[in-house]
Short mmCIF file of C-alpha atoms in Angstrom, two decimals:
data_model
loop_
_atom_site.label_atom_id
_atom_site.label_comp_id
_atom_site.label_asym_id
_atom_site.label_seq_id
_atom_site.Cartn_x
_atom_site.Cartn_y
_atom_site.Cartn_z
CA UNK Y 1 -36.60 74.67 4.72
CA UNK Y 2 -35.81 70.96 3.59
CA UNK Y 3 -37.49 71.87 0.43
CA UNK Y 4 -35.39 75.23 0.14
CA UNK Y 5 -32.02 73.04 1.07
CA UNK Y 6 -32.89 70.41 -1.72
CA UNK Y 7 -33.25 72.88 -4.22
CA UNK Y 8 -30.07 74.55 -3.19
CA UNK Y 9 -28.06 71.42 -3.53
CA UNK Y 10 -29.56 70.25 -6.85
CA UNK Y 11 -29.94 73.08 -8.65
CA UNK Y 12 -33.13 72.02 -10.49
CA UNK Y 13 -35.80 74.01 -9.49
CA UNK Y 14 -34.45 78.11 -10.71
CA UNK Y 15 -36.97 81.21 -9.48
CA UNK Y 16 -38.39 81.44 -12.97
CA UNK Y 17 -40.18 78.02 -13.21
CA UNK Y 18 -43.76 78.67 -12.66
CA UNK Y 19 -45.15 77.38 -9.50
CA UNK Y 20 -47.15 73.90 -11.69
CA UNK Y 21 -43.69 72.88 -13.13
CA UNK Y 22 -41.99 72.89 -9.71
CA UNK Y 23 -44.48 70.51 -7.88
CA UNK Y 24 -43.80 68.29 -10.96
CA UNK Y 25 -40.27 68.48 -10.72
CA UNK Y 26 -39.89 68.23 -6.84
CA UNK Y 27 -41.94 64.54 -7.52
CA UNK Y 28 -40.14 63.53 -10.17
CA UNK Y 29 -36.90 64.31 -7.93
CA UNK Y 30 -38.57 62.60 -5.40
CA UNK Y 31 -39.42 59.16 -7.28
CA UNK Y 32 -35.43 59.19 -8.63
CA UNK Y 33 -34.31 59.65 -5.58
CA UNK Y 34 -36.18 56.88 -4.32
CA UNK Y 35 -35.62 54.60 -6.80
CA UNK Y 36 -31.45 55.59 -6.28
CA UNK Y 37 -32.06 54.35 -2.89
CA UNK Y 38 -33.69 50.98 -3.51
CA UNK Y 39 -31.13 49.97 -6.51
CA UNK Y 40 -28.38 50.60 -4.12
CA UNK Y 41 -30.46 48.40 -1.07
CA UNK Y 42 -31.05 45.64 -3.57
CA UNK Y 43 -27.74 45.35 -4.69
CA UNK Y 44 -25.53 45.71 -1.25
CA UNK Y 45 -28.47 42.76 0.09
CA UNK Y 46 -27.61 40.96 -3.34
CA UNK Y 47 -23.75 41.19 -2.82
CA UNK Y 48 -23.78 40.16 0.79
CA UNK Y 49 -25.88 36.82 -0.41
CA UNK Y 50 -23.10 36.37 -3.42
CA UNK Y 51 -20.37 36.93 -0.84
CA UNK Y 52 -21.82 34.25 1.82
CA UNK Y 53 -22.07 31.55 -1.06
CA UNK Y 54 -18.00 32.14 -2.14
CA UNK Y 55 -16.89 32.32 1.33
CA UNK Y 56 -18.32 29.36 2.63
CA UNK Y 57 -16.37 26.67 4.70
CA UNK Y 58 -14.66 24.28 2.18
CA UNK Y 59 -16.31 20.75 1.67
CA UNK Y 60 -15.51 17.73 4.13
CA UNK Y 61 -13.07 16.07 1.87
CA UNK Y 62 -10.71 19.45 1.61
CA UNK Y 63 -10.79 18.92 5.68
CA UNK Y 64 -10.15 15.20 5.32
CA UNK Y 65 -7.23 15.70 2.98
CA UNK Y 66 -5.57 18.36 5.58
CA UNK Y 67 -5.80 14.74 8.54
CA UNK Y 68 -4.88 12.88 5.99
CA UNK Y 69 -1.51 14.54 5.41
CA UNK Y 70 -0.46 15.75 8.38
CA UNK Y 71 2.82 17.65 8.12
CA UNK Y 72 6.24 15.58 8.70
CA UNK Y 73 7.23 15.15 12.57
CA UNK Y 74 9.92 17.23 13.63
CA UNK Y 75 13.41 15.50 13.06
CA UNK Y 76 16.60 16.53 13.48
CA UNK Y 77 18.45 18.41 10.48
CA UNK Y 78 19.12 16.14 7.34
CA UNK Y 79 17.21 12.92 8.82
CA UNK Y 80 14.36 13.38 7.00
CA UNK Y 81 13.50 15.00 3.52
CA UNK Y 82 10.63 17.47 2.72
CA UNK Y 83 7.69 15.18 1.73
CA UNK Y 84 7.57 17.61 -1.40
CA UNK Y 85 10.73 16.62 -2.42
CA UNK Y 86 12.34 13.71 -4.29
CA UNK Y 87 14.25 11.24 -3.47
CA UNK Y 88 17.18 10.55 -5.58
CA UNK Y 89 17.99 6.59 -5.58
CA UNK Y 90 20.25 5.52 -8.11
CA UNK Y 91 18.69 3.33 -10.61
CA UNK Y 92 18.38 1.55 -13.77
CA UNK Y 93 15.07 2.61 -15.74
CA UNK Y 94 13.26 -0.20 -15.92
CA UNK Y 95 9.67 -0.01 -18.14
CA UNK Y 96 6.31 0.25 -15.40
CA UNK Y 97 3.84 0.01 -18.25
CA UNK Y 98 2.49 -2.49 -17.13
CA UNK Y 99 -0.80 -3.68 -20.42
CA UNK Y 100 -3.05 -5.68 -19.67
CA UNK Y 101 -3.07 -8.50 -22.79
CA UNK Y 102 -7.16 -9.17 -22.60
CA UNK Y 103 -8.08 -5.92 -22.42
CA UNK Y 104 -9.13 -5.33 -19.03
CA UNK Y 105 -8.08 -2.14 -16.67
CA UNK Y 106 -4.65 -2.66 -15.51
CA UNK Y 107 -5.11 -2.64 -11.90
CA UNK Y 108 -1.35 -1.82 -10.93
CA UNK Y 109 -1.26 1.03 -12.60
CA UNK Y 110 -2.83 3.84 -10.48
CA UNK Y 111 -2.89 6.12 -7.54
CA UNK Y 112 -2.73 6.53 -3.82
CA UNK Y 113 -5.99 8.77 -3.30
CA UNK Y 114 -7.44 9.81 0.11
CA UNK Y 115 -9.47 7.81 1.55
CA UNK Y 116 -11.62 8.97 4.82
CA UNK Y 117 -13.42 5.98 5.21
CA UNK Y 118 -12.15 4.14 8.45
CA UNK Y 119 -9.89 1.10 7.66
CA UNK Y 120 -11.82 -2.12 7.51
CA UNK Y 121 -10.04 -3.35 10.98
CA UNK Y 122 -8.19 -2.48 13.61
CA UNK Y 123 -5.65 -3.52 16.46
CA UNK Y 124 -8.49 -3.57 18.79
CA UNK Y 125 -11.04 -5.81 16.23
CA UNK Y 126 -8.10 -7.93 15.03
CA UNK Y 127 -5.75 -10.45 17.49
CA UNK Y 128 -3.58 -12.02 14.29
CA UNK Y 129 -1.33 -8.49 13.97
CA UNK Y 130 1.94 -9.56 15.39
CA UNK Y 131 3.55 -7.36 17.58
CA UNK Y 132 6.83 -6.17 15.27
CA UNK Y 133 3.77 -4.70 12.48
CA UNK Y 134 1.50 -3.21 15.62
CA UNK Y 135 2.12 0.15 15.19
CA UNK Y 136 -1.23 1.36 16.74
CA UNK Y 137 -0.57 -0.78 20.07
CA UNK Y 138 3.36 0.41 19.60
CA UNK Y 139 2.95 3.84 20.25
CA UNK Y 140 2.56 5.49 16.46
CA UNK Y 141 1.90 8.92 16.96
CA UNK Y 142 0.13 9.74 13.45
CA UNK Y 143 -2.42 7.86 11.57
CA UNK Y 144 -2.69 9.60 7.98
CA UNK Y 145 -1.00 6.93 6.43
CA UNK Y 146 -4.43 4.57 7.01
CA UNK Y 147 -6.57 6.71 5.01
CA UNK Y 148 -5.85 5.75 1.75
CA UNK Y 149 -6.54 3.61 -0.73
CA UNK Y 150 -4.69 2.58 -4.10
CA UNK Y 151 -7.21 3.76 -7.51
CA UNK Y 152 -6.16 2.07 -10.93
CA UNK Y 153 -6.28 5.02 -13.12
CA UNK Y 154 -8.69 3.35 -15.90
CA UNK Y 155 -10.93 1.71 -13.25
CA UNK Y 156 -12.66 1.21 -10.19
CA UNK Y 157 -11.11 -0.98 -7.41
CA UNK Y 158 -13.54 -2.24 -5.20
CA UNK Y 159 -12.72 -3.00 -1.48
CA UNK Y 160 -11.98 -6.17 -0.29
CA UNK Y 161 -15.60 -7.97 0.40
CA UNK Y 162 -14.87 -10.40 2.84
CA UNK Y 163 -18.17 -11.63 3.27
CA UNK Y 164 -18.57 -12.34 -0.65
CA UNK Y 165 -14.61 -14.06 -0.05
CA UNK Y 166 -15.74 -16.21 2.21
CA UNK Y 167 -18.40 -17.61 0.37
CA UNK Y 168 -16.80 -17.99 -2.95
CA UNK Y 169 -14.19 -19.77 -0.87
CA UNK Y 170 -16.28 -22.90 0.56
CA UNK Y 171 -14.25 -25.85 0.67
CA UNK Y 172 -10.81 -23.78 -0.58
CA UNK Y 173 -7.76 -24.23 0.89
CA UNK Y 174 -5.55 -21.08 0.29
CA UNK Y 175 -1.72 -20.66 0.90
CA UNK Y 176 0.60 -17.76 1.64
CA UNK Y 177 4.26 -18.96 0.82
CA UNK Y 178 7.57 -17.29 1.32
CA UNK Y 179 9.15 -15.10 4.02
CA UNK Y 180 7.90 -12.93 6.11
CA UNK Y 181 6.49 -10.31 3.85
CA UNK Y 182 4.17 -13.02 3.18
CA UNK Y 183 4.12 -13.66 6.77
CA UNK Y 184 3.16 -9.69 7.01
CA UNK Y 185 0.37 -10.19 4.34
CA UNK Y 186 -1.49 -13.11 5.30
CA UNK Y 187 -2.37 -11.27 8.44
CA UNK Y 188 -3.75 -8.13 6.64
CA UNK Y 189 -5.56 -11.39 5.08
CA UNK Y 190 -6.96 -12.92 7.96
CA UNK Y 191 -7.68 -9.50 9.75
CA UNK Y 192 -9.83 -8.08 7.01
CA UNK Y 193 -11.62 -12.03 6.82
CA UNK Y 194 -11.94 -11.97 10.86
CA UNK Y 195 -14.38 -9.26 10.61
CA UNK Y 196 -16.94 -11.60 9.09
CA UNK Y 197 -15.80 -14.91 11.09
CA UNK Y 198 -12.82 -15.92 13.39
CA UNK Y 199 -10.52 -18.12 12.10
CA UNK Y 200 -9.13 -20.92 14.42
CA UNK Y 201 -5.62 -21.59 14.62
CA UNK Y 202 -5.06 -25.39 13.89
CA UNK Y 203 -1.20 -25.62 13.78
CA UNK Y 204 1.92 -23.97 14.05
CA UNK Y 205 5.71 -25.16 13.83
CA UNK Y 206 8.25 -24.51 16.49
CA UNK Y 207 8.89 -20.87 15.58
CA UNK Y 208 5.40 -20.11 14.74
CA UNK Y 209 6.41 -19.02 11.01
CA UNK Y 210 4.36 -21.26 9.18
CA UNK Y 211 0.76 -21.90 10.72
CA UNK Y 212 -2.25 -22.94 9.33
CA UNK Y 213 -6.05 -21.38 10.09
CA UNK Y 214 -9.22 -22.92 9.70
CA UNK Y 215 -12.95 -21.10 9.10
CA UNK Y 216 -15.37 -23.47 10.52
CA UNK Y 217 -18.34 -21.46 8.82
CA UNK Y 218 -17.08 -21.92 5.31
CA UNK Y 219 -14.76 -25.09 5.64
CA UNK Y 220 -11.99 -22.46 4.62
CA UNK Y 221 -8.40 -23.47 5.23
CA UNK Y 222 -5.57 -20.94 5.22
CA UNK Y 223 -1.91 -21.21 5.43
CA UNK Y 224 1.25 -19.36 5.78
CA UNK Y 225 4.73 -21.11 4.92
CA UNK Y 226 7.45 -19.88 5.69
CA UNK Y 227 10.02 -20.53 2.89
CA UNK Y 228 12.51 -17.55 1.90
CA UNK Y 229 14.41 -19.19 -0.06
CA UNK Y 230 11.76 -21.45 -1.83
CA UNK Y 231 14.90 -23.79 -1.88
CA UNK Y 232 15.90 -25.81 0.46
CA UNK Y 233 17.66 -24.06 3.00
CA UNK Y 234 19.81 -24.16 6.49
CA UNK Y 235 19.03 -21.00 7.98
CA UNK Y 236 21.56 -19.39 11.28
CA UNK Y 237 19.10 -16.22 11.95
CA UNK Y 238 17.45 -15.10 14.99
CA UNK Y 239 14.76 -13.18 15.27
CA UNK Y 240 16.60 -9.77 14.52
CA UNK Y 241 18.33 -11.30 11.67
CA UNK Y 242 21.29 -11.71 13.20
CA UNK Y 243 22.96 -14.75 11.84
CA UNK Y 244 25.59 -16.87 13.69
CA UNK Y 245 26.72 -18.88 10.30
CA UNK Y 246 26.01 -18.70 6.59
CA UNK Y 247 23.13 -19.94 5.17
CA UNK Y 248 23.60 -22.94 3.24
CA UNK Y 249 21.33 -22.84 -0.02
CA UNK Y 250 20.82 -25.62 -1.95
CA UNK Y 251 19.62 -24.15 -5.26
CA UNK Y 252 18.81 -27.59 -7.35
CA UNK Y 253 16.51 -28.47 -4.23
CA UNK Y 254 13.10 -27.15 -3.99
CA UNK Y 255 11.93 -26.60 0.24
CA UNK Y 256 9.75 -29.63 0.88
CA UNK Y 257 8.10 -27.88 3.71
CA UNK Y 258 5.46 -26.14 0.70
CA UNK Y 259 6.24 -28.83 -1.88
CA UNK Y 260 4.88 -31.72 0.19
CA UNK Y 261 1.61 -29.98 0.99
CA UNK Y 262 1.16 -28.46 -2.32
CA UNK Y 263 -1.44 -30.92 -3.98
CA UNK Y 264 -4.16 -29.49 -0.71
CA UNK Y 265 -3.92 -26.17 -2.31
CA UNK Y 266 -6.34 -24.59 -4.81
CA UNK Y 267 -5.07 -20.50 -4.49
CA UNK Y 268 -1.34 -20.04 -3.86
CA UNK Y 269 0.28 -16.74 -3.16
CA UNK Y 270 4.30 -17.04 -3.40
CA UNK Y 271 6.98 -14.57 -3.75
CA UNK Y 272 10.66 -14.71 -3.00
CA UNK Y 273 12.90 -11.54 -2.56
CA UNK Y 274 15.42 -10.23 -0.21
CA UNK Y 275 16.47 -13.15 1.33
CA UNK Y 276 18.92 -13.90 -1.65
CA UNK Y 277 20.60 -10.54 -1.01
CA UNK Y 278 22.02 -12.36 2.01
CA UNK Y 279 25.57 -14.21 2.31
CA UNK Y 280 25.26 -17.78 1.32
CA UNK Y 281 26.62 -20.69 0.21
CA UNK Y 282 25.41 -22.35 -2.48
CA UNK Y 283 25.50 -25.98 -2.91
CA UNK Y 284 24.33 -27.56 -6.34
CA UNK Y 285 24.64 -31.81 -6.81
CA UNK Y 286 25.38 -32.51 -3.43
CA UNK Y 287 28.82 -29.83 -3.84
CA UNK Y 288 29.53 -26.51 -3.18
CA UNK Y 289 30.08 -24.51 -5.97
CA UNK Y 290 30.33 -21.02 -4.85
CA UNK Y 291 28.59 -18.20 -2.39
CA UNK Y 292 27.06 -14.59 -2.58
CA UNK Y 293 28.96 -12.40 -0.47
CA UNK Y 294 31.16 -14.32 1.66
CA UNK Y 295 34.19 -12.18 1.36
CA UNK Y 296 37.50 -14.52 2.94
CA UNK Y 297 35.67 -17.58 2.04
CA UNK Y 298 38.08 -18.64 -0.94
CA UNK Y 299 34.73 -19.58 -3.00
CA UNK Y 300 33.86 -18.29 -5.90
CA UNK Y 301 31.70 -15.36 -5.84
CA UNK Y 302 28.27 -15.78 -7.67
CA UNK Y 303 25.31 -13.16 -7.80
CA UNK Y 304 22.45 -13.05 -6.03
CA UNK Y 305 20.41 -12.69 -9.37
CA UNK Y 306 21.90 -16.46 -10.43
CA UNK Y 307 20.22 -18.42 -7.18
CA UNK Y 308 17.23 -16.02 -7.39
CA UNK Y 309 16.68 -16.84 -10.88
CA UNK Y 310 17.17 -21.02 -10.41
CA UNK Y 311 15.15 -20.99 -7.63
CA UNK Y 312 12.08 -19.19 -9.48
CA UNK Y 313 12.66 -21.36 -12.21
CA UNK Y 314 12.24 -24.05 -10.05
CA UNK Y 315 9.64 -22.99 -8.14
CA UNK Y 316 7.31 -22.02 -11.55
CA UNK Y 317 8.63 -25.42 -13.18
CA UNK Y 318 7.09 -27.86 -10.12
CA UNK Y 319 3.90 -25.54 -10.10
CA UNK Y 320 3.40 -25.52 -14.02
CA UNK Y 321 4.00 -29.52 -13.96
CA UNK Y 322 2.87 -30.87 -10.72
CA UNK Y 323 -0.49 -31.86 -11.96
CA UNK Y 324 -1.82 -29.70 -9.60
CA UNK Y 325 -4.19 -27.55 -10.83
CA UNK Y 326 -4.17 -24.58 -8.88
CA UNK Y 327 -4.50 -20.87 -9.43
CA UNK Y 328 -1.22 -19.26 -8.66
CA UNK Y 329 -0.04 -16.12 -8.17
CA UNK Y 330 3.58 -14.78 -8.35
CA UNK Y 331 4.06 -11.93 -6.28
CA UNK Y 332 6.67 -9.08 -6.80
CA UNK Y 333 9.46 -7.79 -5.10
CA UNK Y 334 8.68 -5.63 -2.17
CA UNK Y 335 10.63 -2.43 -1.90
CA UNK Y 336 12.05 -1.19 1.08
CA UNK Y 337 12.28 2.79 2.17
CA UNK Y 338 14.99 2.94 4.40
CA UNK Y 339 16.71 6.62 4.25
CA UNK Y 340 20.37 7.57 5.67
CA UNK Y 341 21.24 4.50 6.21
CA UNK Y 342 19.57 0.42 6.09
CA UNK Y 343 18.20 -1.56 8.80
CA UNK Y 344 21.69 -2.45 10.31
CA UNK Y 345 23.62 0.84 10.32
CA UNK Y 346 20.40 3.12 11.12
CA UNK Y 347 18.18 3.78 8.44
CA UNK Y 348 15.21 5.23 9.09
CA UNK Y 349 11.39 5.68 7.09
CA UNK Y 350 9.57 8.84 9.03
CA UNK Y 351 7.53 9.73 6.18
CA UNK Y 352 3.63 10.18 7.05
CA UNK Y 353 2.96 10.30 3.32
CA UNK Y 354 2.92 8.80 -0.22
CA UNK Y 355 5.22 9.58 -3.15
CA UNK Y 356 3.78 11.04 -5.85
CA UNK Y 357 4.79 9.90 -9.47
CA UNK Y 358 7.71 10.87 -10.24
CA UNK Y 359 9.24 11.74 -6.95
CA UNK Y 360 10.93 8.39 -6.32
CA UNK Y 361 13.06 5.68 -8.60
CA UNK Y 362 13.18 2.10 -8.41
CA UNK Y 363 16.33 1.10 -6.63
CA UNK Y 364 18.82 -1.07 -8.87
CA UNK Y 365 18.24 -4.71 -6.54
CA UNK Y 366 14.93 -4.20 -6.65
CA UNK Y 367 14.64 -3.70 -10.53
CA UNK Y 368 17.00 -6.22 -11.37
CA UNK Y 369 14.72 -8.64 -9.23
CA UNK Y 370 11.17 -7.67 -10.68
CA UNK Y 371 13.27 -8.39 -13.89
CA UNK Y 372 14.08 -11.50 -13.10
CA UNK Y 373 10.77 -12.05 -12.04
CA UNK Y 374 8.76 -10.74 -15.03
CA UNK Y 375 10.86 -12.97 -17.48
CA UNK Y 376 10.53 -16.31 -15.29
CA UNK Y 377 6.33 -15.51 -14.89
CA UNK Y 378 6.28 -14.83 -19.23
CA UNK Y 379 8.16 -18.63 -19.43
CA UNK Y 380 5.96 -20.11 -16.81
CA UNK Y 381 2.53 -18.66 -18.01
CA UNK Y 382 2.90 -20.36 -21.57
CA UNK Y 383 3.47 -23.41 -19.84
CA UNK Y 384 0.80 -23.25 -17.24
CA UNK Y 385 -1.82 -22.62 -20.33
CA UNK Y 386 -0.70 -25.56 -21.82
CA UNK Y 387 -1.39 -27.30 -18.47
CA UNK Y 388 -4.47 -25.92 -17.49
CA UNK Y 389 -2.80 -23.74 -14.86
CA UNK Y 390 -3.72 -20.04 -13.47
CA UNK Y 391 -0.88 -18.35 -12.99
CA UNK Y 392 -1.19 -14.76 -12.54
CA UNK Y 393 1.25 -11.73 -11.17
CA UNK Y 394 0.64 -10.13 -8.38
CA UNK Y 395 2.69 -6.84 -9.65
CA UNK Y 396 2.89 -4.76 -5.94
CA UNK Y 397 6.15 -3.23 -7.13
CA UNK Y 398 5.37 -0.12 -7.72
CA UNK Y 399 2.27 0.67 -5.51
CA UNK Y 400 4.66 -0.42 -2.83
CA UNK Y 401 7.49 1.83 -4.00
CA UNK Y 402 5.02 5.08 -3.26
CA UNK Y 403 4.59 4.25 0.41
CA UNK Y 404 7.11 5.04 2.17
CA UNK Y 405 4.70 5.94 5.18
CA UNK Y 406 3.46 3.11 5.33
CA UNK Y 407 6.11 1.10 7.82
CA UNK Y 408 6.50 0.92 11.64
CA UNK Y 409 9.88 2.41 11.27
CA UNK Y 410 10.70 2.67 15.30
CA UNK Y 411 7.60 1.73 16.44
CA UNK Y 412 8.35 -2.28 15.85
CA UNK Y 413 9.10 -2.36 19.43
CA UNK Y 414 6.78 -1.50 21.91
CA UNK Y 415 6.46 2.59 22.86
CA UNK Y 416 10.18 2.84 21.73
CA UNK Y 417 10.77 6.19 23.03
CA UNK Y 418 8.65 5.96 26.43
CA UNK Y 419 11.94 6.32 28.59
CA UNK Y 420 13.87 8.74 26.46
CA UNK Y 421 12.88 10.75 23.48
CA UNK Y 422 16.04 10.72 21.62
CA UNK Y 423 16.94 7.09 21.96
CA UNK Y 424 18.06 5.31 19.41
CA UNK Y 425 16.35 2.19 18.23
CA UNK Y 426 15.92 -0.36 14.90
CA UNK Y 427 13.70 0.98 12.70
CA UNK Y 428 11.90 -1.70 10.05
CA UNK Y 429 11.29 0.20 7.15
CA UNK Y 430 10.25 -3.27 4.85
CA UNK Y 431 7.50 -4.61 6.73
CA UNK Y 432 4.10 -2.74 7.19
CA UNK Y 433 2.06 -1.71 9.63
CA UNK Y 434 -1.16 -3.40 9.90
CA UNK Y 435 -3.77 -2.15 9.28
CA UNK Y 436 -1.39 -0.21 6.21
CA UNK Y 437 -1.15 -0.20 2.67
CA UNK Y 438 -0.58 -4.05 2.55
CA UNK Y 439 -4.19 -3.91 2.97
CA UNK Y 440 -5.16 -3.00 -0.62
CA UNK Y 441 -3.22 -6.03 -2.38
CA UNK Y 442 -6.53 -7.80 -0.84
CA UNK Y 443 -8.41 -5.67 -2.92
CA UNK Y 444 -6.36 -6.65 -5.97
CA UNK Y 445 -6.42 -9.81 -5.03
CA UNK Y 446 -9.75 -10.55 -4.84
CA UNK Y 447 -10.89 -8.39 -8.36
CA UNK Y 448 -8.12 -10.97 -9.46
CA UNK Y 449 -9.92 -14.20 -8.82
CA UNK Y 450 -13.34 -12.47 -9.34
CA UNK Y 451 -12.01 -11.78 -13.17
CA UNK Y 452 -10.16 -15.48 -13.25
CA UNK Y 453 -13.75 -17.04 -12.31
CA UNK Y 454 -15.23 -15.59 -15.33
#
């Protein structure tokens, strides 16, 4: 009957065909038929296995990169732009090519790149974070912007090796000088150092702005100074930079509080900056000769860009000359990211990610100040090889410029939002948080003296 019904359906086996011929043709039916029915087994089983290798879960780093950039918190309409999108600031085009003249990888030109690997400290294994950069302790809800790390684009950047720091550093005395963006850094500094040995505080003045750190271990000495101005200066500001008079800049007087310690020091990192953008008088030979926005003051109105330049000049001039010779680095202006507004009339930075090139200009201050900056160093560095003295640029511009995540924004105060949600608070959008992107101009820092000891 099955044979009969096979027959039927295949047609190959007609009445006429003698009896011999059909066995032979029933098994070669057979052995096709079979052979049909293993091809197809073999090659369902082989798709299935092809299908289970192209559908399998993505790496670790494709998960990694989805923490890493969390999407944006939920803001109100217009405070915050897509993290896609750029951010038109006018500006003056300014050149970021920044060549190295020996040779070497240029180490500021490069990347922010995910990074999973845990930041080398944290609030809990470091007690030098101040509160106004504790954004961990402050109530920060998101924590993408800690894994990354900057990547020159011709070169490999390795991380900061405090242990190796510490002992190239024996009997080094190493100073941090200028406001409190260098106040800000010498703490990602000491942090990143702390993991290896504790520092001890050994001084501090009234206002705890300038202090000085020693490591036992290493006969290491570390200071901050706190010198905005570089000049000498008489400062009205409290803490919130709220000032009750003008400042009264003196800008043919270098500030004696670095200058008189400045023959201990064998590294110096110094940097001026926004400070000048701030109403002052300025006094040259004893007399007042004019002021930076001080509207009503019946003064003569000078720029900001004349005391900033005078006072670099200054600054590179005593360094070049003093005799001293110590290996000196002149760092950049700092950015801010402040959005719909600045610090004073309620600008905010709620970004949880970097720029990407090309999605965010330099703002006109800030150019005109790295080029201010740039021409004073190119002056300074023929004279310090003349005198047998280092002096290198620490060019954070632009890595700076593509992190605007990177800043406690609200979260300078302490759980700003605990009582009410909505309540409006001062955000800092020029400081960082610590641990932060701050932390990788350590890295730079110390491929720079590794490179200057060879």
């Amino acid at each position: 009957m099955v044979k009969k019904e096979t027959s039927r359906v295949l047609d190959l086996n007609p009445p006429s065909l003698p009896k011999r011929h059909h066995i032979i043709l029933k098994f070669l039916i057979s052995f096709l038929l079979l052979g049909l029915a293993f091809r197809l087994f073999v090659s369902d089983s082989l798709g299935f296995f092809t299908s289970s290798v192209v559908e399998a879960p993505p790496p670790l780093v494709e998960e990694t990169n989805f923490v890493i950039e969390p999407p944006l918190p939920a803001t109100s309409a217009g405070d915050l732009l897509s993290a896609n999108e750029s951010k038109t600031i006018p500006n003056e085009e300014i050149s970021m090519s920044f060549n190295a003249s020996n040779g070497e990888c240029d180490l500021f030109v490069g990347d922010w790149v995910p990074d999973p690997s845990a930041p080398a400290y944290t609030n809990s294994s470091c007690r030098d974070i101040e509160a106004h950069q504790n954004c961990m302790m402050n109530g920060r809800p998101d924590s993408g912007y800690l894994y990354w790390r900057w990547n020159p684009r011709s070169c490999e950047l390795p991380k900061f090796d405090p242990e190796k720091f510490l002992d190239l550093m024996k009997n080094k005395w190493w100073a941090f000088i200028g406001d409190s963006i260098s106040r800000n850094h010498v703490q990602s500094f000491l942090c990143i150092l702390s993991q290896v040995e504790q520092a001890v505080e050994v001084y501090h003045d009234e206002q705890y702005k300038s202090k000085r750190w020693h490591f036992p271990s290493h006969n290491f000495t570390l200071s901050v100074i706190w010198s905005p101005f570089l000049l000498k200066a008489d400062i009205f500001e409290d803490i919130n930079g709220v000032s009750s008079a003008e400042t009264q800049l003196h800008l043919d007087q270098l500030d004696k509080t670095w200058t008189d310690q400045y023959e201990n020091f064998d590294y110096a990192v110094i940097a001026g900056g926004k400070w000048f953008l701030k109403t002052a008088i300025y006094h040259e030979n004893g007399t007042v000769t004019g002021c930076h926005s001080c509207s009503g003051k019946n003064l003569t109105e000078m720029s900001f860009e004349y005391a900033y330049r005078r006072a670099l000049k200054s600054m590179l001039d005593f360094m070049m000359g003093s005799g001293r010779k110590a290996f000196v680095f002149l760092r950049t202006t700092t950015p801010d990211h402040f959005e719909n507004g600045e610090w004073f009339s309620g600008g905010t930075c709620n970004r949880t990610g970097p720029f990407k090139e090309g999605e965010v200009d330099i703002k006109d201050v800030d150019a005109e100040m790295r080029g201010i900056e740039m021409e004073e160093f190119e002056k300074a560095s023929i004279v310090g090889a003349e005198n047998g003295v280092t002096l290198k640029l620490l060019d954070t511009t632009r890595m700076s410029m593509l992190r605007p995540d990177g800043h406690p924004g609200p979260y300078r105060q302490f759980q700003p939002f605990a009582k009410d949600k909505n309540a409006k608070v001062q955000n800092d959008c020029l400081h960082w948080c610590l641990p932060g992107p701050i932390d990788s101009w350590n890295d730079i820092l110390m491929e720079m003296v590794i490179r200057g000891a060879h």
